[in-house]
Short mmCIF file of C-alpha atoms in Angstrom, two decimals:
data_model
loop_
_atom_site.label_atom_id
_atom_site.label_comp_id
_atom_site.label_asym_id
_atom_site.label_seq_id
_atom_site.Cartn_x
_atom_site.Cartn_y
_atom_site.Cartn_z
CA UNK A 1 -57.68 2.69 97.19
CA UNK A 2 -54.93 1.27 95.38
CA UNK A 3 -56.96 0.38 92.11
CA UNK A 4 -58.01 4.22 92.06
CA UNK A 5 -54.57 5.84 92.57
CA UNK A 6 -53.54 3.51 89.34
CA UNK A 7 -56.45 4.48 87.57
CA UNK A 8 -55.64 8.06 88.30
CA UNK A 9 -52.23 7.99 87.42
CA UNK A 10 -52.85 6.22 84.11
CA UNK A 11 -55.63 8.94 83.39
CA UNK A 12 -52.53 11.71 83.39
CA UNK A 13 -50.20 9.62 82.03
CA UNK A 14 -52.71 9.54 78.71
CA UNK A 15 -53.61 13.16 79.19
CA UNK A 16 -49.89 14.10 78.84
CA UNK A 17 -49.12 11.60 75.49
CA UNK A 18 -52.43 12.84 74.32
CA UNK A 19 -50.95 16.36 74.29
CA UNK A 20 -47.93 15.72 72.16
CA UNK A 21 -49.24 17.37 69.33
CA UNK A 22 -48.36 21.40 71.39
CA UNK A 23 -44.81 20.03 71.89
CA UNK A 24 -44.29 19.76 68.07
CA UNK A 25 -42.77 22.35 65.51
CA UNK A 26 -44.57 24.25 62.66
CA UNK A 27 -43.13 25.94 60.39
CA UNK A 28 -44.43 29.61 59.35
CA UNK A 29 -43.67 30.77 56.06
CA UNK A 30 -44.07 34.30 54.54
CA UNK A 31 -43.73 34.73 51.06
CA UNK A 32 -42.87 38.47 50.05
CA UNK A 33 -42.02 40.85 47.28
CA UNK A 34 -39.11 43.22 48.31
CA UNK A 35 -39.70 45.63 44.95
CA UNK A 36 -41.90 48.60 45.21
CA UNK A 37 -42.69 48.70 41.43
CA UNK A 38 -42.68 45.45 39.38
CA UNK A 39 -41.96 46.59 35.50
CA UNK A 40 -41.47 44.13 32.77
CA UNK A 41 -37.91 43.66 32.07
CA UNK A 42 -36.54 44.36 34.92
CA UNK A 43 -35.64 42.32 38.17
CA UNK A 44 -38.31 40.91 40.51
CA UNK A 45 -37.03 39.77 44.26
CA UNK A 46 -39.15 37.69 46.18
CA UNK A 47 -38.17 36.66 49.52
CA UNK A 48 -39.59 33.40 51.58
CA UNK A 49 -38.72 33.59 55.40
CA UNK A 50 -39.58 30.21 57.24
CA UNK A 51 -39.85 30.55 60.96
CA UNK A 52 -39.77 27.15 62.95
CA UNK A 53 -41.65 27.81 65.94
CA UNK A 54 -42.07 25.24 68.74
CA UNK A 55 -39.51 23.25 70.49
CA UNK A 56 -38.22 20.41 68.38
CA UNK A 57 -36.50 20.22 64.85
CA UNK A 58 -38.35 20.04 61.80
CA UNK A 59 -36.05 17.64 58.95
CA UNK A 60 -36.24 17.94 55.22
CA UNK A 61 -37.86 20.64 54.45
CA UNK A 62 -38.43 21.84 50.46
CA UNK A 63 -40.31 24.56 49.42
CA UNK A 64 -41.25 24.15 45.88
CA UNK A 65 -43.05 27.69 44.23
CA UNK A 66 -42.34 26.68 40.43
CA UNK A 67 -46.15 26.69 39.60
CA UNK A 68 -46.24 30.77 40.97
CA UNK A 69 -43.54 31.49 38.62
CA UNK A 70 -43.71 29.62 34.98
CA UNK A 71 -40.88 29.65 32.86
CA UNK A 72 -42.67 31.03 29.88
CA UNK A 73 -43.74 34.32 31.93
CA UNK A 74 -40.62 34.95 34.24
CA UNK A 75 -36.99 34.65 33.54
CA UNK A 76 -34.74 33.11 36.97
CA UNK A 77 -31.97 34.85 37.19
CA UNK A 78 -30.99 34.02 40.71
CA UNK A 79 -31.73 31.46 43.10
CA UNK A 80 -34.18 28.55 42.57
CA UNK A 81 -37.37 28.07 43.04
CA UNK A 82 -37.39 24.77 44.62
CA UNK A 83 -34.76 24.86 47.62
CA UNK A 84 -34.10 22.13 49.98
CA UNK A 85 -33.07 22.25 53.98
CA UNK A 86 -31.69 19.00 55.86
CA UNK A 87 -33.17 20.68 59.06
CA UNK A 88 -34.08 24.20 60.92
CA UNK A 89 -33.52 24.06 64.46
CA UNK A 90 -36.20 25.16 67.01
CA UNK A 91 -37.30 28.62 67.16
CA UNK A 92 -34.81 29.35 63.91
CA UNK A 93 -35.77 31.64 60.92
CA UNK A 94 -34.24 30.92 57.21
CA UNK A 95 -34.76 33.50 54.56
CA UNK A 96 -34.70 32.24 50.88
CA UNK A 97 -34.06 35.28 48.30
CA UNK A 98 -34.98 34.10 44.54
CA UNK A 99 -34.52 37.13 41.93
CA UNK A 100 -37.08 36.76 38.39
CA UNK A 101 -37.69 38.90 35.36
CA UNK A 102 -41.19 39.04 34.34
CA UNK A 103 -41.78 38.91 30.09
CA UNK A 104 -44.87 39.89 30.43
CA UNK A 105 -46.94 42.81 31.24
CA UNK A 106 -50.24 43.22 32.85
CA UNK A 107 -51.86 41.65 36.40
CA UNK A 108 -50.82 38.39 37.61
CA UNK A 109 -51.18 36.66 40.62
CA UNK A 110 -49.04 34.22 42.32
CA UNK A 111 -50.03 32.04 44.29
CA UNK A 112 -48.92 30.42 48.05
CA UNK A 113 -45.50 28.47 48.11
CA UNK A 114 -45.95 24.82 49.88
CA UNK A 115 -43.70 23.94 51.62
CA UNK A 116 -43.46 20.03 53.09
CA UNK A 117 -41.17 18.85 56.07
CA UNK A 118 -41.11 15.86 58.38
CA UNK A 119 -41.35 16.43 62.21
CA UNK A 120 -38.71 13.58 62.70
CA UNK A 121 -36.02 12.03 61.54
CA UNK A 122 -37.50 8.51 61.82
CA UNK A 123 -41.21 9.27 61.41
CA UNK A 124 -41.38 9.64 57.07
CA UNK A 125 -44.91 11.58 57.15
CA UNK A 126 -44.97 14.88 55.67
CA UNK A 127 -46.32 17.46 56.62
CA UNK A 128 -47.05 20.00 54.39
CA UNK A 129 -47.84 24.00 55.04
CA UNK A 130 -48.47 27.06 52.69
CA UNK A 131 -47.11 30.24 52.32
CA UNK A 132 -48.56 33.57 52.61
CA UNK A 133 -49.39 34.89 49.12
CA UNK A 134 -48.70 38.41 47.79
CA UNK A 135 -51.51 38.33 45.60
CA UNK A 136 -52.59 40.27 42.69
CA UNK A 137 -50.01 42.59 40.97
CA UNK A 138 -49.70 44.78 38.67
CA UNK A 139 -46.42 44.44 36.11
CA UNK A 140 -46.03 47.66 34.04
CA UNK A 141 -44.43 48.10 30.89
CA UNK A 142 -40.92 49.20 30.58
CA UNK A 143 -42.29 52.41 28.39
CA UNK A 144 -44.63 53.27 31.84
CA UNK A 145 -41.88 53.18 33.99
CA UNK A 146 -39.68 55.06 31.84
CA UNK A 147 -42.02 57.66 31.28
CA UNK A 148 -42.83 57.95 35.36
CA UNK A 149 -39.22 57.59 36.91
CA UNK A 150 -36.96 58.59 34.48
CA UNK A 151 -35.14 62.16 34.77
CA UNK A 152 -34.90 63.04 31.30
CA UNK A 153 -32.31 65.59 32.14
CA UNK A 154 -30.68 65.70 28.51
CA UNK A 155 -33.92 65.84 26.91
CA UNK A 156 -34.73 68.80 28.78
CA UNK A 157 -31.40 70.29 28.04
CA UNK A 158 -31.79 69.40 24.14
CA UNK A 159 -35.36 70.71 24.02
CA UNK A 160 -33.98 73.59 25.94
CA UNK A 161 -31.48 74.25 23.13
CA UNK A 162 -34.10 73.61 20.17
CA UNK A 163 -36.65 76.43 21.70
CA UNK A 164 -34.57 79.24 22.54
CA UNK A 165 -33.54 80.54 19.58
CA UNK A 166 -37.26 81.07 18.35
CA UNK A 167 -38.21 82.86 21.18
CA UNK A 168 -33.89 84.31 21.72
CA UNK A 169 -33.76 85.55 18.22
CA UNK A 170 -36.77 87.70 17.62
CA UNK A 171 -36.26 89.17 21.39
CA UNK A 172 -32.96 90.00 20.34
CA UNK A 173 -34.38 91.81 16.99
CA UNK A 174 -36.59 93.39 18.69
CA UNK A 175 -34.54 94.72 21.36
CA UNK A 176 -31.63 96.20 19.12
CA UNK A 177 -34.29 97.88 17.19
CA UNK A 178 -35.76 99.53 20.49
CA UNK A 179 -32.75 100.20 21.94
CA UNK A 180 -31.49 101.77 18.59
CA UNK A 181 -34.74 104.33 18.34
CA UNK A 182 -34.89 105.16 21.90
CA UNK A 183 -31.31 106.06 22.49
CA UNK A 184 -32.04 108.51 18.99
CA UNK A 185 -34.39 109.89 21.02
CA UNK A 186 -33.20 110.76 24.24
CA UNK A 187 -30.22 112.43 21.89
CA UNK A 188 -33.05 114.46 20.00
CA UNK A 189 -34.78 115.19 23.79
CA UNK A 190 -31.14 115.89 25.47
CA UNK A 191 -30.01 118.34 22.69
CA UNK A 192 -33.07 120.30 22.60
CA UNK A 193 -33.48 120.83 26.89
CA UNK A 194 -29.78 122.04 25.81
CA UNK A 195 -30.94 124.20 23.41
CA UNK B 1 -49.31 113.03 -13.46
CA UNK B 2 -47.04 113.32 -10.55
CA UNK B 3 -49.77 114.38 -8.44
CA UNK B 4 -51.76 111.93 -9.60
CA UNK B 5 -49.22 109.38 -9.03
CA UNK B 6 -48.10 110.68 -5.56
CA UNK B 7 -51.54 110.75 -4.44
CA UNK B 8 -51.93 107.22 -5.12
CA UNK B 9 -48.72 106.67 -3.55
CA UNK B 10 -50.04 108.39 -0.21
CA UNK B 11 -53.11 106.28 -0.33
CA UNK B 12 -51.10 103.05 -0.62
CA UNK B 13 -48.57 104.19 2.10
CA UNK B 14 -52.06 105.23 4.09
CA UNK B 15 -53.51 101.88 2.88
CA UNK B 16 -50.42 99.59 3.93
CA UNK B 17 -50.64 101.45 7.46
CA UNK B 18 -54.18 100.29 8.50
CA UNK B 19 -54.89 97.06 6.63
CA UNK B 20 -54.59 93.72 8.27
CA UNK B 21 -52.99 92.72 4.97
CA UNK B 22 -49.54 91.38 5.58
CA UNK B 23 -47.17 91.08 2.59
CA UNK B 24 -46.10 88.03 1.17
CA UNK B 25 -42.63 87.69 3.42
CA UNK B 26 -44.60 88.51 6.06
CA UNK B 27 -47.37 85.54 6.31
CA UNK B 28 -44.15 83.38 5.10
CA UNK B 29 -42.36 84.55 7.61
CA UNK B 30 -45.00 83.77 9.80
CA UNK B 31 -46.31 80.32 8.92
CA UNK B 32 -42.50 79.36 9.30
CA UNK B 33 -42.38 80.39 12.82
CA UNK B 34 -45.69 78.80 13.79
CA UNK B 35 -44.83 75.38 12.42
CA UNK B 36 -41.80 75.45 13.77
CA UNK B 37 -42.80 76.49 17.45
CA UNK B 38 -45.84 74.07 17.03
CA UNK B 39 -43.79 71.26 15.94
CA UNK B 40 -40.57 71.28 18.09
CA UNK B 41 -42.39 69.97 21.70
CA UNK B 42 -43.41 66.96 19.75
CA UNK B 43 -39.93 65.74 20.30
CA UNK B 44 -40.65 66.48 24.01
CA UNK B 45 -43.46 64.46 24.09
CA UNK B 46 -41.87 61.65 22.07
CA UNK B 47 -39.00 61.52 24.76
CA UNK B 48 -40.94 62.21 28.09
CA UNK B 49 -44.42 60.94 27.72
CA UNK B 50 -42.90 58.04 25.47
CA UNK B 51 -44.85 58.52 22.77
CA UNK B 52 -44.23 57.11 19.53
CA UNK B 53 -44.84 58.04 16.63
CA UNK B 54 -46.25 55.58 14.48
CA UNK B 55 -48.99 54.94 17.15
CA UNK B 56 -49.55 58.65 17.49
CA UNK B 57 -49.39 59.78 14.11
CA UNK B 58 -52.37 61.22 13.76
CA UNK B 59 -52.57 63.00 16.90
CA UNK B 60 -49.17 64.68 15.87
CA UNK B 61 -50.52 65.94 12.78
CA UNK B 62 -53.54 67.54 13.62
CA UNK B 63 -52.47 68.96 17.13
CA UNK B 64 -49.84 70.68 14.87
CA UNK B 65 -51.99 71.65 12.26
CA UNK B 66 -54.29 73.34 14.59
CA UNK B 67 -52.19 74.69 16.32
CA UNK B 68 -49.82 76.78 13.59
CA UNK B 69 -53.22 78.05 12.11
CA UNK B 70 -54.29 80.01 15.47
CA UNK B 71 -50.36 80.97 16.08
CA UNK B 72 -50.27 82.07 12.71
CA UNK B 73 -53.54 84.27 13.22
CA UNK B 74 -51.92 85.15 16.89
CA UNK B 75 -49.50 86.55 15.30
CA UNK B 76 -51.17 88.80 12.84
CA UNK B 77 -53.26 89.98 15.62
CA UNK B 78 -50.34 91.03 17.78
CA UNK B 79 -48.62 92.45 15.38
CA UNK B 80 -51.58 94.67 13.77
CA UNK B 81 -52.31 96.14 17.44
CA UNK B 82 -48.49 96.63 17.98
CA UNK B 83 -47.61 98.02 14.68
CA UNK B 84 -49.64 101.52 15.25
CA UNK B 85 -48.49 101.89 19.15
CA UNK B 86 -44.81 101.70 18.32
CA UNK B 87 -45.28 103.50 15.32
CA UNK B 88 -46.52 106.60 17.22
CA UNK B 89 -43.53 106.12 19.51
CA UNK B 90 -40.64 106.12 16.99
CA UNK B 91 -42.26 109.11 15.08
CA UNK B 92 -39.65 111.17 16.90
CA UNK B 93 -36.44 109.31 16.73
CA UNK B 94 -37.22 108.66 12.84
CA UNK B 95 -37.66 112.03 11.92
CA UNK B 96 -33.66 112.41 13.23
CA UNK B 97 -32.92 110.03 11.48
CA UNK B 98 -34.15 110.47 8.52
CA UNK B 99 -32.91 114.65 9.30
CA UNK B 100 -29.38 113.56 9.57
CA UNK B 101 -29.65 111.78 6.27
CA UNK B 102 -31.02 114.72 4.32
CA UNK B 103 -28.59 117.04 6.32
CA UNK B 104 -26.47 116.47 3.64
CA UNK B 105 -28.66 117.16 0.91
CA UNK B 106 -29.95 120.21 0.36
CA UNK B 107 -32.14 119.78 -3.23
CA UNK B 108 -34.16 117.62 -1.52
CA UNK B 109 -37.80 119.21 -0.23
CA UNK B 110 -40.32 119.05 2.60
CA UNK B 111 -42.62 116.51 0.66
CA UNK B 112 -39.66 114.01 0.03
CA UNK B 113 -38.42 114.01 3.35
CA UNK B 114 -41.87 113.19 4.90
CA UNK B 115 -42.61 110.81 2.49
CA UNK B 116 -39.60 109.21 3.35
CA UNK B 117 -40.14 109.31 7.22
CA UNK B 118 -43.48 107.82 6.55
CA UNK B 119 -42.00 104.92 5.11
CA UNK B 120 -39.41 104.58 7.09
CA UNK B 121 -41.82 105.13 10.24
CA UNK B 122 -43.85 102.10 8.46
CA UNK B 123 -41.02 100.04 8.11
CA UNK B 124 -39.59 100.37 11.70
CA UNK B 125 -43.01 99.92 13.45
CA UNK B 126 -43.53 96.75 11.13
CA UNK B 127 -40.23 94.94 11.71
CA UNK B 128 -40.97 95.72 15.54
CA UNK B 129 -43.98 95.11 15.78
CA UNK B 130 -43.57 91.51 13.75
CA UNK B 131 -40.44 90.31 15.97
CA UNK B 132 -42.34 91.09 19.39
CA UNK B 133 -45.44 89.26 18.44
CA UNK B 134 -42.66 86.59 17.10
CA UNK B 135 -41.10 86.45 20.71
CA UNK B 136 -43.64 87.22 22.71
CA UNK B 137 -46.66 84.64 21.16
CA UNK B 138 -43.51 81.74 20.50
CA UNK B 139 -42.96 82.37 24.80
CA UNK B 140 -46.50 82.31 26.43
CA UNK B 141 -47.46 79.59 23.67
CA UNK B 142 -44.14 77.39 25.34
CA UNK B 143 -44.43 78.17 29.00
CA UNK B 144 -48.58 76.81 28.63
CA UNK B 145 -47.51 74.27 26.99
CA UNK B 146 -44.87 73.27 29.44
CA UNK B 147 -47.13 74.07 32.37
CA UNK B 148 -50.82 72.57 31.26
CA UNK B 149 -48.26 69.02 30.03
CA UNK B 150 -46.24 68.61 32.74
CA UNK B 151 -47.44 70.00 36.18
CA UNK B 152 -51.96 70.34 35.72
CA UNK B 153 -52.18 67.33 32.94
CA UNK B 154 -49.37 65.45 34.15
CA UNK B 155 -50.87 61.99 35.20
CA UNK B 156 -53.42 62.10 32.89
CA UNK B 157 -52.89 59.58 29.56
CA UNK B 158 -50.55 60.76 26.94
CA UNK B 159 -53.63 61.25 24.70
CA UNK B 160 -55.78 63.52 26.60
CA UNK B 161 -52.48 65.44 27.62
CA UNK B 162 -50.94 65.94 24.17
CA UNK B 163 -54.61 66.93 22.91
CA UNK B 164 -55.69 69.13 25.95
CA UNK B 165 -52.18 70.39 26.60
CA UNK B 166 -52.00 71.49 22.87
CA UNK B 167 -55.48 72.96 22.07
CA UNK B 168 -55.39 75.20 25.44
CA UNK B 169 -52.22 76.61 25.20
CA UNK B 170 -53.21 77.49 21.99
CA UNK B 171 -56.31 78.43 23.06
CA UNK B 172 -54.91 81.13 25.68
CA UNK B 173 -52.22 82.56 22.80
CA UNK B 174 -54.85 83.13 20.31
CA UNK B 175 -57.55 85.11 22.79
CA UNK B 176 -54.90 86.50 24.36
CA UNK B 177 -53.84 88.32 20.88
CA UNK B 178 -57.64 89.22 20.17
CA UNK B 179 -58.19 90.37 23.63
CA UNK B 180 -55.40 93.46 23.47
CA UNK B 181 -55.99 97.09 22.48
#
């Protein structure tokens, strides 16, 4: 009786250190573009939110995304591309904002983030997790954008101001010369109903 | 002699009146305004649909070629339908005029006076006649343009919109002017 109460007892006390792996943290990371249009030349803002869900602390984190993002096709302006956290606490969410320039135009695609942390402080094993990608894009030229979004209110105006006086002048001709003969006309029609 | 002479003179007058001929000034006058009217929305498209000219040279060039040739012909069309309506119209109001000019004079006869309300009829109907087609072909030619470029063509490339854009509007001017009585 006694021998099966232990045994029992040790049989939950394994199932419950067996099951440490649903009380530990992972981390979710999204990687995102905040633009609507990416054009060459002008800024590019990605943002990386990491979520720690679960109940502990994760320690060290470092996302490292330089490989998405080489230095001979994008400019960094802002932010880097290879942050580092001493620690996000449970259920905590950490955005990272990193603002390019792309030299290039055409489709690229950039890949997931990775992102390593260690559950503990003592225990040194990494863990590492990836990002969500945004995929394949599409970076138009500067000329493509200008020629979609721009107003082009003075070169309306200007063009306005080139074309009117070929069609302004000869109306104008035209209309002194009708205006001329027809008032003669009513004169000639007025005197002779006076007559 | 002077019969002979004003005879001849009638005929030319009569001649003048119902060619398609246009004088020198005239198809000068003409050309001029068709190059012009053909060549001043390639600085729109330059500016808006960001096209440059050293890649679109040759576009340019024969889109405006083409195009002054049938505005130029639009134009004689126009004018040649024109010139006899309006002449008919003014008959009246240039026989005052010419009247109240030879009010004054009193050696002058019958014959001179209508020769000279002929010509003067001729004259008036012709400088009419060529400033309306001038306004009115320069006008519908622009507002196609403007319309086919920018609202039916508009997300189409800049080729096939300069090219389309260009040979319809012309297109429409040119049959338009034929299509008149």
């Amino acid at each position: 009786m006694f021998l099966k109460t232990t045994l029992i007892l040790l049989a939950f006390i394994s199932v419950v250190y067996s099951q440490t792996d649903d009380e530990e943290s992972f981390l979710f990371v999204t990687k995102q573009t905040v633009n609507r249009f990416i054009v060459q030349g002008k800024e590019l803002t990605i943002k990386y939110g990491l979520y720690n869900s679960g109940p502990t602390t994760v320690f060290n984190v470092n996302l490292n995304d330089v490989h998405s993002y080489p230095s001979k096709y994008y400019e960094l302006l802002v932010g880097t591309l290879n942050p580092k956290w001493e620690r996000i606490n449970a259920g905590a969410n950490l955005t990272h904002v990193v603002v390019l320039k792309p030299k290039e135009s055409g489709i690229s695609n950039s890949s997931h983030a990775i992102v390593t942390y260690q559950k503990s402080e003592k225990n040194a094993e990494v863990q590492r997790t990836y990002s969500s990608e945004i995929g394949d894009v599409y970076i138009m030229t500067g000329r493509e954008y200008d020629r979609r979004f721009s107003s082009h209110v003075i070169d309306w105006i200007l063009f306005t101001a080139m074309a009117s006086p070929c069609i302004v002048f000869p109306f104008f001709l035209w209309f002194n010369s009708k205006r001329k003969y027809e008032l003669l006309a009513s004169k000639d029609k007025a005197t002779k109903k006076a007559q | 002699m002077s019969n002979q002479r004003s005879t001849s003179r009638d005929e030319d007058l009569l001649l003048q009146d119902f060619s398609r001929n246009v004088t020198t000034k005239s198809r000068a006058l003409f050309s001029g305004n068709a190059a012009v009217v053909s060549a001043i929305p390639l600085w729109l498209f330059w500016r808006i649909h960001q096209m440059d000219f050293s890649s679109y040279f040759i576009h340019f060039i024969l889109g405006t070629i083409v195009s002054t040739y049938f505005l130029n012909l639009a134009y004689q069309n126009m004018k040649f339908i024109l010139k006899h309506k309006i002449a008919q119209k003014r008959e009246e109001a240039v026989n005052r005029e010419i009247s109240k000019i030879f009010a004054s004079d009193k050696s002058a006869n019958k014959k001179d006076k209508d020769d000279r309300v002929l010509t003067r009829k001729n004259e008036v109907a012709d400088f009419e006649a060529t400033t309306f087609s001038i306004f009115y072909n320069n006008a519908f030619y622009l507002v196609c343009l403007l319309v086919l470029s920018f609202f039916v063509l508009k997300n189409f490339s800049p080729t096939v919109n300069y090219l389309f854009s260009v040979a319809l509007s012309t297109a429409m001017v040119f049959l338009f002017s034929t299509g008149q009585k």
